[in-house]
mmCIF file of C-alpha atoms and ligand atoms in Angstrom:
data_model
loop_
_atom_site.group_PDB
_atom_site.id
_atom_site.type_symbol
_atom_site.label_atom_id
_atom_site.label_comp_id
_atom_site.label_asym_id
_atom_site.label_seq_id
_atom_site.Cartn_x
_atom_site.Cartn_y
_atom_site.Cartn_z
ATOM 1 C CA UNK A 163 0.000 0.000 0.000
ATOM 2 C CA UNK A 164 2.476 2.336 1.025
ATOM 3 C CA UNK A 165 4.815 1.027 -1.680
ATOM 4 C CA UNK A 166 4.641 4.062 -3.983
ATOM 5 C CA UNK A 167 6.930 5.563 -0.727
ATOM 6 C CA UNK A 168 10.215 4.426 -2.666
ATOM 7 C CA UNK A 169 9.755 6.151 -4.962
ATOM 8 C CA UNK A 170 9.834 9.635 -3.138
ATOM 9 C CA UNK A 171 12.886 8.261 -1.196
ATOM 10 C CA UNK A 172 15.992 10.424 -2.882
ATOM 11 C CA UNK A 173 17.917 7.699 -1.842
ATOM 12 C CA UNK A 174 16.728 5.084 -4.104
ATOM 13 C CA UNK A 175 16.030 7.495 -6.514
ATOM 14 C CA UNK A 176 20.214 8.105 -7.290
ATOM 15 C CA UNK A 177 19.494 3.653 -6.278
ATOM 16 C CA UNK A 178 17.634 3.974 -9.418
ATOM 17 C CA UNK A 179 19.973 6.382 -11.665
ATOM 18 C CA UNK A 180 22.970 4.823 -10.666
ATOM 19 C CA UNK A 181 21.465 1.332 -12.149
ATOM 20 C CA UNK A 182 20.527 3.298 -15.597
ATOM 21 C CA UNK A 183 23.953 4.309 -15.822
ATOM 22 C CA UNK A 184 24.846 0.581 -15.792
ATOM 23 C CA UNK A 185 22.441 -0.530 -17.883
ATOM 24 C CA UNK A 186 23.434 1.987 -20.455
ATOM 25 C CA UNK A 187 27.123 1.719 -19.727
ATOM 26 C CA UNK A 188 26.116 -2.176 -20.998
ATOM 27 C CA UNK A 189 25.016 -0.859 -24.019
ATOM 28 C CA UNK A 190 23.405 -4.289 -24.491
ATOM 29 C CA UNK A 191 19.903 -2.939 -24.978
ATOM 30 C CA UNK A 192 17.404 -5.233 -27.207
ATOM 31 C CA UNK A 193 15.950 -2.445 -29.913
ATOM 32 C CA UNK A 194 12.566 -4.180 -27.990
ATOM 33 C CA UNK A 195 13.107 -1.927 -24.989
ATOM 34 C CA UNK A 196 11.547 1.010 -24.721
ATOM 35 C CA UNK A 197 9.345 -0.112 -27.960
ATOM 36 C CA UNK A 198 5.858 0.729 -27.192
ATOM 37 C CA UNK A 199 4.249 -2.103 -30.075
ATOM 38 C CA UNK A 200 6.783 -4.549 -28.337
ATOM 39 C CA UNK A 201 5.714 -3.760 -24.907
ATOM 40 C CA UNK A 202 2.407 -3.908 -25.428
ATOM 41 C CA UNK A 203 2.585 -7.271 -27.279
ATOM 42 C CA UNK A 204 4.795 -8.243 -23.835
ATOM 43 C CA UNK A 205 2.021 -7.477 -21.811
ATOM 44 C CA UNK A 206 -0.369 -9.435 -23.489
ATOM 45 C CA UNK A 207 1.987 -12.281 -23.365
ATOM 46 C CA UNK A 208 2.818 -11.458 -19.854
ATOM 47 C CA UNK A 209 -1.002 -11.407 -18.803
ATOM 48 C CA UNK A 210 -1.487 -15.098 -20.295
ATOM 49 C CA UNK A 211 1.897 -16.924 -18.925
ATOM 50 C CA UNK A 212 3.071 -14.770 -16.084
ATOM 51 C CA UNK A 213 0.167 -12.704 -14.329
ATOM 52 C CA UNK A 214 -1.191 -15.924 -12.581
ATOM 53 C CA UNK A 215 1.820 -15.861 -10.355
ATOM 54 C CA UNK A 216 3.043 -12.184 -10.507
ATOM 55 C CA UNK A 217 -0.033 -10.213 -11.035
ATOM 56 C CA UNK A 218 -1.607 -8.753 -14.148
ATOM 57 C CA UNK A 219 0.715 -5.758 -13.882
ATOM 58 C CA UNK A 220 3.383 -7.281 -12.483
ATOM 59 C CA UNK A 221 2.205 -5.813 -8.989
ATOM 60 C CA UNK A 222 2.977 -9.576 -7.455
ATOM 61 C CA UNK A 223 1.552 -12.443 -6.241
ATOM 62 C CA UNK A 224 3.026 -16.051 -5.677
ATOM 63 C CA UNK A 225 6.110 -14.513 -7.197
ATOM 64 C CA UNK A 226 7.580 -11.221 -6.782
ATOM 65 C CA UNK A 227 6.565 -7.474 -7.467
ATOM 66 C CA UNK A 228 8.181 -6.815 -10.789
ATOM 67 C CA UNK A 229 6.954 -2.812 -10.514
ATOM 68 C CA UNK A 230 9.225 -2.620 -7.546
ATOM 69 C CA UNK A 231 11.799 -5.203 -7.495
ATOM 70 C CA UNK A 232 13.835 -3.916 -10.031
ATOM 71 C CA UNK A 233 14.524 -1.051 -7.752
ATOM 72 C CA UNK A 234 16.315 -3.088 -5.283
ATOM 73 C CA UNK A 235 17.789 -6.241 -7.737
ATOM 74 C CA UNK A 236 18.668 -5.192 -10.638
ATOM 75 C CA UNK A 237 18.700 -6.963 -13.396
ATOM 76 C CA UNK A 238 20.615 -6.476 -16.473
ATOM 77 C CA UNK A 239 18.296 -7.163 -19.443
ATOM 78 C CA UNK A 240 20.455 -10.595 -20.929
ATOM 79 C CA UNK A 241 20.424 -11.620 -17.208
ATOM 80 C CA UNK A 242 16.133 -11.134 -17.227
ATOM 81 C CA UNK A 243 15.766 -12.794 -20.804
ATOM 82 C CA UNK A 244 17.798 -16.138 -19.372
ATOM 83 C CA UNK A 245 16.192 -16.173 -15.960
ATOM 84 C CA UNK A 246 12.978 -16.043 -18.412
ATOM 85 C CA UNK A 247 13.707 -18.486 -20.909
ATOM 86 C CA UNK A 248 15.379 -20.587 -17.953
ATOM 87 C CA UNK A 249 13.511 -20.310 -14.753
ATOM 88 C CA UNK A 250 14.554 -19.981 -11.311
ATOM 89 C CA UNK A 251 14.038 -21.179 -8.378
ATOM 90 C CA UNK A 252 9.512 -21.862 -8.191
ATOM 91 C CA UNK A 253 9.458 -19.838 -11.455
ATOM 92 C CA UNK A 254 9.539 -22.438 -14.555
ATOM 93 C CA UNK A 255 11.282 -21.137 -17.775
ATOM 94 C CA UNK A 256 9.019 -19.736 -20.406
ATOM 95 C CA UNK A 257 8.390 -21.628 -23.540
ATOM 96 C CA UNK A 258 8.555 -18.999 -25.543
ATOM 97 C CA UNK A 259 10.560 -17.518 -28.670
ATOM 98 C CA UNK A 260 13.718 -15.430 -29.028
ATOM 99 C CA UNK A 261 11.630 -12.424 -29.595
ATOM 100 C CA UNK A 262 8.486 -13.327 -27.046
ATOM 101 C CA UNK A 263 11.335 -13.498 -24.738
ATOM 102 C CA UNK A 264 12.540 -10.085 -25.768
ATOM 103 C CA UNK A 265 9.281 -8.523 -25.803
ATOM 104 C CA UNK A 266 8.553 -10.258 -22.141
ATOM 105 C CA UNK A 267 11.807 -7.976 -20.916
ATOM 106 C CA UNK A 268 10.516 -4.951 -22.674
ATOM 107 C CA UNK A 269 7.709 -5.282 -20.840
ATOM 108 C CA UNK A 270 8.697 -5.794 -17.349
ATOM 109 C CA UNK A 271 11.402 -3.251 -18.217
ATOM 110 C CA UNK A 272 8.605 -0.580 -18.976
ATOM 111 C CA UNK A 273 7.278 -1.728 -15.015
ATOM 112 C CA UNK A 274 10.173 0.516 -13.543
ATOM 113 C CA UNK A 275 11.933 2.625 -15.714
ATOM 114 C CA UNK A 276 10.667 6.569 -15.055
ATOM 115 C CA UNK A 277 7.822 7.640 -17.321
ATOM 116 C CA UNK A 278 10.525 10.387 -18.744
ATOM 117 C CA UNK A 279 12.362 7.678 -20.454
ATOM 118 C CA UNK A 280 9.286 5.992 -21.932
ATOM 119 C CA UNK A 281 7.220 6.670 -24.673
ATOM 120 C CA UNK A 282 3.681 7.288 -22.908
ATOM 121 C CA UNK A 283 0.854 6.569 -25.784
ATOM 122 C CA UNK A 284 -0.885 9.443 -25.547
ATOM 123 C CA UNK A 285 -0.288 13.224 -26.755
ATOM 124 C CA UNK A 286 1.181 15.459 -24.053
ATOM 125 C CA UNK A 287 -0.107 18.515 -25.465
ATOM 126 C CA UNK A 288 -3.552 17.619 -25.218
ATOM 127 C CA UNK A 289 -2.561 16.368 -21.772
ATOM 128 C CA UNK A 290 -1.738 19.929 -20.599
ATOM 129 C CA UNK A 291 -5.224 21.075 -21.338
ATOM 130 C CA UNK A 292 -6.357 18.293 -19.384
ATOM 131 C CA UNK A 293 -4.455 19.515 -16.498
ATOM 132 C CA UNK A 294 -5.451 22.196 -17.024
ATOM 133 C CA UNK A 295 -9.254 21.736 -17.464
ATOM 134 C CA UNK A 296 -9.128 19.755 -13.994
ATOM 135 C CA UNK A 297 -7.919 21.900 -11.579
ATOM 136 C CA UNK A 298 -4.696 19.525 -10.859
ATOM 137 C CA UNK A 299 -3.045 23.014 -10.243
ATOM 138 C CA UNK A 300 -5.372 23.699 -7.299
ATOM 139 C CA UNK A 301 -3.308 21.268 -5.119
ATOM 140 C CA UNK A 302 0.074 20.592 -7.206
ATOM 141 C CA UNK A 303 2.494 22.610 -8.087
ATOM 142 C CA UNK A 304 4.552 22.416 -11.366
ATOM 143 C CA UNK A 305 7.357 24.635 -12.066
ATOM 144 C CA UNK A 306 6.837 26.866 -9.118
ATOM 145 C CA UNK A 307 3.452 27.657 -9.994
ATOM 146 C CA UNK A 308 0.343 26.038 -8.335
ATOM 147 C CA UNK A 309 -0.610 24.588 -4.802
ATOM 148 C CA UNK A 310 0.575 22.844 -2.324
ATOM 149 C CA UNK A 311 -1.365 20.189 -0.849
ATOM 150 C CA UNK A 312 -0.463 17.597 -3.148
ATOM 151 C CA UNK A 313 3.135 17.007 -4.123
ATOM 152 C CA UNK A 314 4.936 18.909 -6.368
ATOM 153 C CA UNK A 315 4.633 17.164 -9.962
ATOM 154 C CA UNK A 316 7.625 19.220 -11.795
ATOM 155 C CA UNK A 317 9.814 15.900 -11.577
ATOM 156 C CA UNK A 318 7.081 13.305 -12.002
ATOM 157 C CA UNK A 319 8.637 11.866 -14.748
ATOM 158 C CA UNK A 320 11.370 10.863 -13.758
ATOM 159 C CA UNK A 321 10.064 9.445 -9.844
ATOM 160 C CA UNK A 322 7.009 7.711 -11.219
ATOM 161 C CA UNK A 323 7.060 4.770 -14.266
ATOM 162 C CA UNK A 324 4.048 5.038 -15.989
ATOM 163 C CA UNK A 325 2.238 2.327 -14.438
ATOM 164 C CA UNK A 326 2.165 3.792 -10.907
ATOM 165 C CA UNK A 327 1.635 7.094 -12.579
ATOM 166 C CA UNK A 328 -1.853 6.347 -14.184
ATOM 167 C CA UNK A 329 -2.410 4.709 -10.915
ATOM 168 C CA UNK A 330 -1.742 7.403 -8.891
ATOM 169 C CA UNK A 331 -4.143 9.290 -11.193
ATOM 170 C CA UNK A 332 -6.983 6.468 -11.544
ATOM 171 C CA UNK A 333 -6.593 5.077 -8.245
ATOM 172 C CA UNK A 334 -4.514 7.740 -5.822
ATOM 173 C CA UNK A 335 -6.577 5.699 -2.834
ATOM 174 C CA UNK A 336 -3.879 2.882 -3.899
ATOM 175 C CA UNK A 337 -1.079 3.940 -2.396
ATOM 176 C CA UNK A 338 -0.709 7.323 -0.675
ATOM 177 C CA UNK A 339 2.443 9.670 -1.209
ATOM 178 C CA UNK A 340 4.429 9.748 1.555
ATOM 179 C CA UNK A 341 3.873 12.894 4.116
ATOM 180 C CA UNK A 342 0.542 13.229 2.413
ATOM 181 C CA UNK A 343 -1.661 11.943 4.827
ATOM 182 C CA UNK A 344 -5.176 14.068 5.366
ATOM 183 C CA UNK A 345 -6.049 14.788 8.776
ATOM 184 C CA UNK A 346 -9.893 16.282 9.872
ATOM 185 C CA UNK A 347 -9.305 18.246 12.973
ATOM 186 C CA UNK A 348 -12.109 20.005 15.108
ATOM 187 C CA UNK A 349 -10.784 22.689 17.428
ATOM 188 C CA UNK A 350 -12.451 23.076 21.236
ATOM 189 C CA UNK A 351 -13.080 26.275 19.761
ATOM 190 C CA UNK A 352 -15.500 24.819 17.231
ATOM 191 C CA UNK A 353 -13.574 25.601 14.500
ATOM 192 C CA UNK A 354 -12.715 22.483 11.602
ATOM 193 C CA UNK A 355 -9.394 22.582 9.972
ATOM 194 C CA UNK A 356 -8.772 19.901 7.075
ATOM 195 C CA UNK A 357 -4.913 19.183 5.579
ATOM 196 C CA UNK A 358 -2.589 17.138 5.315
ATOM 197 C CA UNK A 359 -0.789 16.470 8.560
ATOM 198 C CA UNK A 360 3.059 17.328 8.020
ATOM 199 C CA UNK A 361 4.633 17.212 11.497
ATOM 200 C CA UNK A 362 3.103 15.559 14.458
ATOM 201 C CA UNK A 363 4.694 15.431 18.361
ATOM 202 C CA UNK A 364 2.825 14.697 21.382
ATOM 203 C CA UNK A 365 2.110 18.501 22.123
ATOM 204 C CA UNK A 366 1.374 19.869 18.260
ATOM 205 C CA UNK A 367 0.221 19.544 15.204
ATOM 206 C CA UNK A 368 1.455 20.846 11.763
ATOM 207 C CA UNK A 369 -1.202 20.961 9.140
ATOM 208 C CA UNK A 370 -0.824 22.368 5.733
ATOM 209 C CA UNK A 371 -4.024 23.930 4.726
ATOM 210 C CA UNK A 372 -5.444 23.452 1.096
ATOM 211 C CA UNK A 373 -3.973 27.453 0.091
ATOM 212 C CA UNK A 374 -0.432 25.744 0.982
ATOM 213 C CA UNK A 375 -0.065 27.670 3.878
ATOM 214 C CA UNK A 376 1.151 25.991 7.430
ATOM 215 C CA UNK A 377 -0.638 25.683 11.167
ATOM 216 C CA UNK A 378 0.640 24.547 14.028
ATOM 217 C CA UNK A 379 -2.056 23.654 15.931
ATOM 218 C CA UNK A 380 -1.572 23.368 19.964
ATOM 219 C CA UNK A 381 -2.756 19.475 20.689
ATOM 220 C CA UNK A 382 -4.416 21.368 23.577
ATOM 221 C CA UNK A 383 -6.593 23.036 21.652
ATOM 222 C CA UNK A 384 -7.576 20.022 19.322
ATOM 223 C CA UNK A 385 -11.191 18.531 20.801
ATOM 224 C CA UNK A 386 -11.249 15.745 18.144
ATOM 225 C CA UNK A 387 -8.106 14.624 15.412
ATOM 226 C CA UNK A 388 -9.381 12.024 12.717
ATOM 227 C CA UNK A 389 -6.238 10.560 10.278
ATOM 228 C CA UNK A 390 -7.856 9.911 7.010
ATOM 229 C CA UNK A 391 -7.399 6.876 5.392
ATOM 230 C CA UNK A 392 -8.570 8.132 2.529
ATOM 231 C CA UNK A 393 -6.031 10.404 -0.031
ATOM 232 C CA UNK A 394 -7.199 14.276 -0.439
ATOM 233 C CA UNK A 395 -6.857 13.599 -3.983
ATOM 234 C CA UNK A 396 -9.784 13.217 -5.596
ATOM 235 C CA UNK A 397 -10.995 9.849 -6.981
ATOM 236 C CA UNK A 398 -13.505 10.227 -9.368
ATOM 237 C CA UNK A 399 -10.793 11.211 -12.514
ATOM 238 C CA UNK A 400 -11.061 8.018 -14.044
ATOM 239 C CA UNK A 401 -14.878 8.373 -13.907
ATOM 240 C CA UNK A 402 -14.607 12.340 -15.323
ATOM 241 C CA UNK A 403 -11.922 11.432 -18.382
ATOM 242 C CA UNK A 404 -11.924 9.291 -20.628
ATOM 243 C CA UNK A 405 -9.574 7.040 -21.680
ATOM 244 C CA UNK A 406 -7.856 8.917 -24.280
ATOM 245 C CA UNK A 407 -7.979 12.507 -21.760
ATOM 246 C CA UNK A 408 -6.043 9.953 -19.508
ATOM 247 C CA UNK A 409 -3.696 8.726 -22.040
ATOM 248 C CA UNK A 410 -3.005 12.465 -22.882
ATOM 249 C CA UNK A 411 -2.664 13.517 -18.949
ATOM 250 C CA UNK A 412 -0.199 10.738 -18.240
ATOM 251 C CA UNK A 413 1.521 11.184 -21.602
ATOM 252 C CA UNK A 414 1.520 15.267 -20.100
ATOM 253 C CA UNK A 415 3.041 13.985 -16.299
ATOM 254 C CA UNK A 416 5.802 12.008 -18.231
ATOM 255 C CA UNK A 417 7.515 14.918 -19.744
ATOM 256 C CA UNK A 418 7.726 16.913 -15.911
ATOM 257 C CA UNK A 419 11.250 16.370 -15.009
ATOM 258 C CA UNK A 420 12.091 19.595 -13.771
ATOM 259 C CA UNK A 421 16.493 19.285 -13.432
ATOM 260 C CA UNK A 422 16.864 16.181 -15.468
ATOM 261 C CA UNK A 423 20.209 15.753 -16.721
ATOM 262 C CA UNK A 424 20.360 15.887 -20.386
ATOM 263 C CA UNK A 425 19.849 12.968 -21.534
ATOM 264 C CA UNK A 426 17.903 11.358 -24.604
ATOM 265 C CA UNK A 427 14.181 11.052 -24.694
ATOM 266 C CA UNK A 428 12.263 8.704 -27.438
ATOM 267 C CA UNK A 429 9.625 11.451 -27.715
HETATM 268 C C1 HEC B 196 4.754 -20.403 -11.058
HETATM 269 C C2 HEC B 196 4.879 -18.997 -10.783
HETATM 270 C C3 HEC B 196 5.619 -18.116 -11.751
HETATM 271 C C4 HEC B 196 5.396 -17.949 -13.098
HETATM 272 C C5 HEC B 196 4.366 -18.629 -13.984
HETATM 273 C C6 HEC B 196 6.319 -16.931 -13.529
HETATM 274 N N1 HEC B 196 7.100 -16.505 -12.478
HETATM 275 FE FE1 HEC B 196 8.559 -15.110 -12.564
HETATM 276 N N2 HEC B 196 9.089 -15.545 -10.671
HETATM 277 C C7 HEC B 196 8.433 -16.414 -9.843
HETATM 278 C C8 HEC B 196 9.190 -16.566 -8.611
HETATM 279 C C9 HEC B 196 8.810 -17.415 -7.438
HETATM 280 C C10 HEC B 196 10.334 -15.737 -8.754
HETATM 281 C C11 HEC B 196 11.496 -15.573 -7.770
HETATM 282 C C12 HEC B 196 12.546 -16.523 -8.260
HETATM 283 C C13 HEC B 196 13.672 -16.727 -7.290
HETATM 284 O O1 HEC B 196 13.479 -17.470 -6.360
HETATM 285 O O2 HEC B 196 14.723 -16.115 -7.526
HETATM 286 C C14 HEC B 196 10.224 -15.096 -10.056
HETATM 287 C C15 HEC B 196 11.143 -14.202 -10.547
HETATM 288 C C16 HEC B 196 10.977 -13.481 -11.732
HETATM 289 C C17 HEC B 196 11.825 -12.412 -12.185
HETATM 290 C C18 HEC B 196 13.094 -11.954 -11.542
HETATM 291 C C19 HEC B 196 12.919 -11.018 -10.427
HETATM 292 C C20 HEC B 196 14.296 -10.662 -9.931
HETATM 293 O O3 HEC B 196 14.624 -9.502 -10.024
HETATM 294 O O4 HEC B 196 15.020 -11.560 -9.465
HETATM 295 C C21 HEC B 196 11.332 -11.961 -13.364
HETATM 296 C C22 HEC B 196 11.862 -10.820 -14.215
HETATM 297 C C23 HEC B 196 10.183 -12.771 -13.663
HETATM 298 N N3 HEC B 196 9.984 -13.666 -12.646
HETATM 299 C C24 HEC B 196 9.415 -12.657 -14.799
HETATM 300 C C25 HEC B 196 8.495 -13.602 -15.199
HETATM 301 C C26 HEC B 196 7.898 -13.663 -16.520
HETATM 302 C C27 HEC B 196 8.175 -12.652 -17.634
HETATM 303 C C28 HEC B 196 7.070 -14.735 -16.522
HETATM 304 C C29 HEC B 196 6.234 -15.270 -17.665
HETATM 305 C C30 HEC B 196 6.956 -15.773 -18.805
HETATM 306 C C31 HEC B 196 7.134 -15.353 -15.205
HETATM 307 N N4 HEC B 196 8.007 -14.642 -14.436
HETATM 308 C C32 HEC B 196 6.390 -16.454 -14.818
HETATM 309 C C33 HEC B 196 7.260 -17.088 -10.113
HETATM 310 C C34 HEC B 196 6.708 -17.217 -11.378
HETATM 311 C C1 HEC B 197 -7.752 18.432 -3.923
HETATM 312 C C2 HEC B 197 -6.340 18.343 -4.208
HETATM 313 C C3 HEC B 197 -5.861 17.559 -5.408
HETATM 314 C C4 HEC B 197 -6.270 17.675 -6.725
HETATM 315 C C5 HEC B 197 -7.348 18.575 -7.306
HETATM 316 C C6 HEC B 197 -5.426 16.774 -7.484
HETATM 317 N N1 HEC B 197 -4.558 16.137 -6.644
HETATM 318 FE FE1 HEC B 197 -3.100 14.833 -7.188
HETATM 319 N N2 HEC B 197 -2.644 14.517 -5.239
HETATM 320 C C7 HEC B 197 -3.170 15.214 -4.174
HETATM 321 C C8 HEC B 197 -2.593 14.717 -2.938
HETATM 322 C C9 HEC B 197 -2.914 15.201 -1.535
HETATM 323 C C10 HEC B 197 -1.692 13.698 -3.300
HETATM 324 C C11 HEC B 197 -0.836 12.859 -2.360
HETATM 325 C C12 HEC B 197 -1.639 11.743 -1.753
HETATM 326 C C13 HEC B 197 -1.735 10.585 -2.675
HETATM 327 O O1 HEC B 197 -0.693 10.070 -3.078
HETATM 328 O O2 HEC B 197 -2.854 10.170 -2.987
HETATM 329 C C14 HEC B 197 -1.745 13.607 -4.762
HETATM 330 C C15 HEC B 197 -0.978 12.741 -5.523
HETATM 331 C C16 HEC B 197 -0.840 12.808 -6.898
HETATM 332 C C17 HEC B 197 0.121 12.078 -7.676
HETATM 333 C C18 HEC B 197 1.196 11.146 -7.136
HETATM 334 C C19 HEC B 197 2.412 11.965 -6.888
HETATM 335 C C20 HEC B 197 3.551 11.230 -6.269
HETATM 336 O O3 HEC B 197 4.572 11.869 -6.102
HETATM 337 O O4 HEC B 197 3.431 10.052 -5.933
HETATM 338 C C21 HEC B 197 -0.075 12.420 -8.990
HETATM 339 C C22 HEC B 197 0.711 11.918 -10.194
HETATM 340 C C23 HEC B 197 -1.170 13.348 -9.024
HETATM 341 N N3 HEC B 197 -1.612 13.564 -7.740
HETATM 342 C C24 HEC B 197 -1.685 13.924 -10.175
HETATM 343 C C25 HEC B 197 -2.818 14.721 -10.209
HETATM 344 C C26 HEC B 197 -3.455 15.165 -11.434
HETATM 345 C C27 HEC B 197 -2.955 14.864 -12.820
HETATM 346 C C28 HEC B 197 -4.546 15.882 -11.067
HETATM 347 C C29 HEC B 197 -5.599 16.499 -11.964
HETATM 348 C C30 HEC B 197 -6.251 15.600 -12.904
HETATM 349 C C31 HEC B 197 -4.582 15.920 -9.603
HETATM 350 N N4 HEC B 197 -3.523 15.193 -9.126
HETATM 351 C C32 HEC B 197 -5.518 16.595 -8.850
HETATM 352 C C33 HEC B 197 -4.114 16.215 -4.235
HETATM 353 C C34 HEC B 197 -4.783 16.589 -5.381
#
């Protein structure tokens, strides 16, 4: 639940960089990788021979996570396409051609490596206007402009692959940012305060308010404190856009990398 947490974490973030230099310091990259027809050809191959033990996204099961694994074992991509063709361990080896193999890596390659780097299918221009349209700006801030109860997206593409991005957007109850948890207070005043709770000791209570701005509340003060469960995002986007709006949003949230190192996109 909490899983999307790594990704926030700066320290497996460089984690993550440092194994992209590798895998591009290998230079041994199938032209499959990073192919949008070949990854989606993966998936479906993925979702007949490999979902029943690691999930239909890869989100794990009887075997591992593939969305976060790679994170903490990498796994060069000759490496993946043996332990594929071969098995290890409870996981039997594929049956499955030189290029199903290939496309299987692409796939679970596309599970974890940053949106930025990926292709999205959709049309990020149109995606702005969805942004736009749907007052994401109200709470998130991108390029210094916008709010601040949600985080700031400016770098989204490169801490978020696109699967946990279009989650994040479709489902944010899934699995809620780290420091991002919404908090319903009600003073002994009377007085209701609603934010996300930021710092929290025995005595006080930092809440940042929906305009961005900070309280520190007195615990004193506070007649009842109720920790939402629930995100502050709201969850009805996937019922307000359709799929192509979503396409274009996440295809939008893929190009925000704010800082990036210069480096080659495929779009
Ligand atoms: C019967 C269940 C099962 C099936 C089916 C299965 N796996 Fe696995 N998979 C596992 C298990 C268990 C592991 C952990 C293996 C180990 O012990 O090292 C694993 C490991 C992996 C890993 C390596 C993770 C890592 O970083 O070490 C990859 C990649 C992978 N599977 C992909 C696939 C693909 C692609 C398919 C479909 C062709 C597939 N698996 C089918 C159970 C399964
Ligand atoms: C009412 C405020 C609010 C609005 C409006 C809103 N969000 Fe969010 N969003 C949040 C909060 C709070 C979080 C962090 C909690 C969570 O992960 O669910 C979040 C999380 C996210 C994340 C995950 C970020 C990360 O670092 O993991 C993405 C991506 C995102 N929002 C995109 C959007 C987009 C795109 C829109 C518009 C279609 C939008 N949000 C509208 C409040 C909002």
């Amino acid at each position: 639940m909490l899983l999307r947490l790594l990704w926030l974490t700066p320290v497996l973030c460089f984690a993550a960089w440092a194994q992209h230099d590798t895998k591009d310091g290998e230079k041994a990259k199938h032209p499959f990788i990073g192919d949008l027809a070949a990854i989606e050809a993966g998936r479906q191959q993925f979702s007949t021979g490999c979902a029943g033990c690691h999930g239909p996204e890869g989100g794990g099961g009887r075997g591992p996570n593939l969305q976060d694994r790679g994170v903490w074992h990498p796994l060069g991509d000759e490496d993946m396409y043996k332990l594929i063709q071969k098995g290890q361990g409870l996981m039997p080896g594929a049956n499955v051609t030189v290029d199903e193999g290939w496309r299987l890596v692409a796939f679970v390659r596309s599970l974890t490596t940053p949106a930025f780097e990926m292709k999205a299918p959709g049309d990020a221009v149109a995606g702005k206007a969805v942004y736009e349209a749907n007052g994401c700006a109200n709470c998130h801030t991108l390029q210094g402009k916008g709010g601040k109860l949600g985080p700031d997206l400016s770098n989204v593409g490169l801490r978020l692959p696109l699967p946990k991005m279009r989650k994040a957007v479709m489902d944010p109850d899934d699995a809620i940012a780290e420091g991002y948890q919404g908090i319903d207070l009600v003073m002994r005043s009377g007085e209701r305060v609603r934010g996300v709770v930021k710092n929290r000791t025995n005595y006080s209570v930092q809440v940042q308010l929906g305009n961005g701005s900070l309280r520190l509340l007195n615990v004193g003060d506070v007649e009842t404190m109720t920790l939402r469960e629930a995100t502050m995002m709201p969850v009805d986007y996937v019922k307000k856009l359709s799929k192509m709006e979503m396409d274009n949003l996440v295809a939008f949230l893929a190009r925000q990398a704010a800082g990036a190192p210069v480096m080659a996109a495929k779009q």
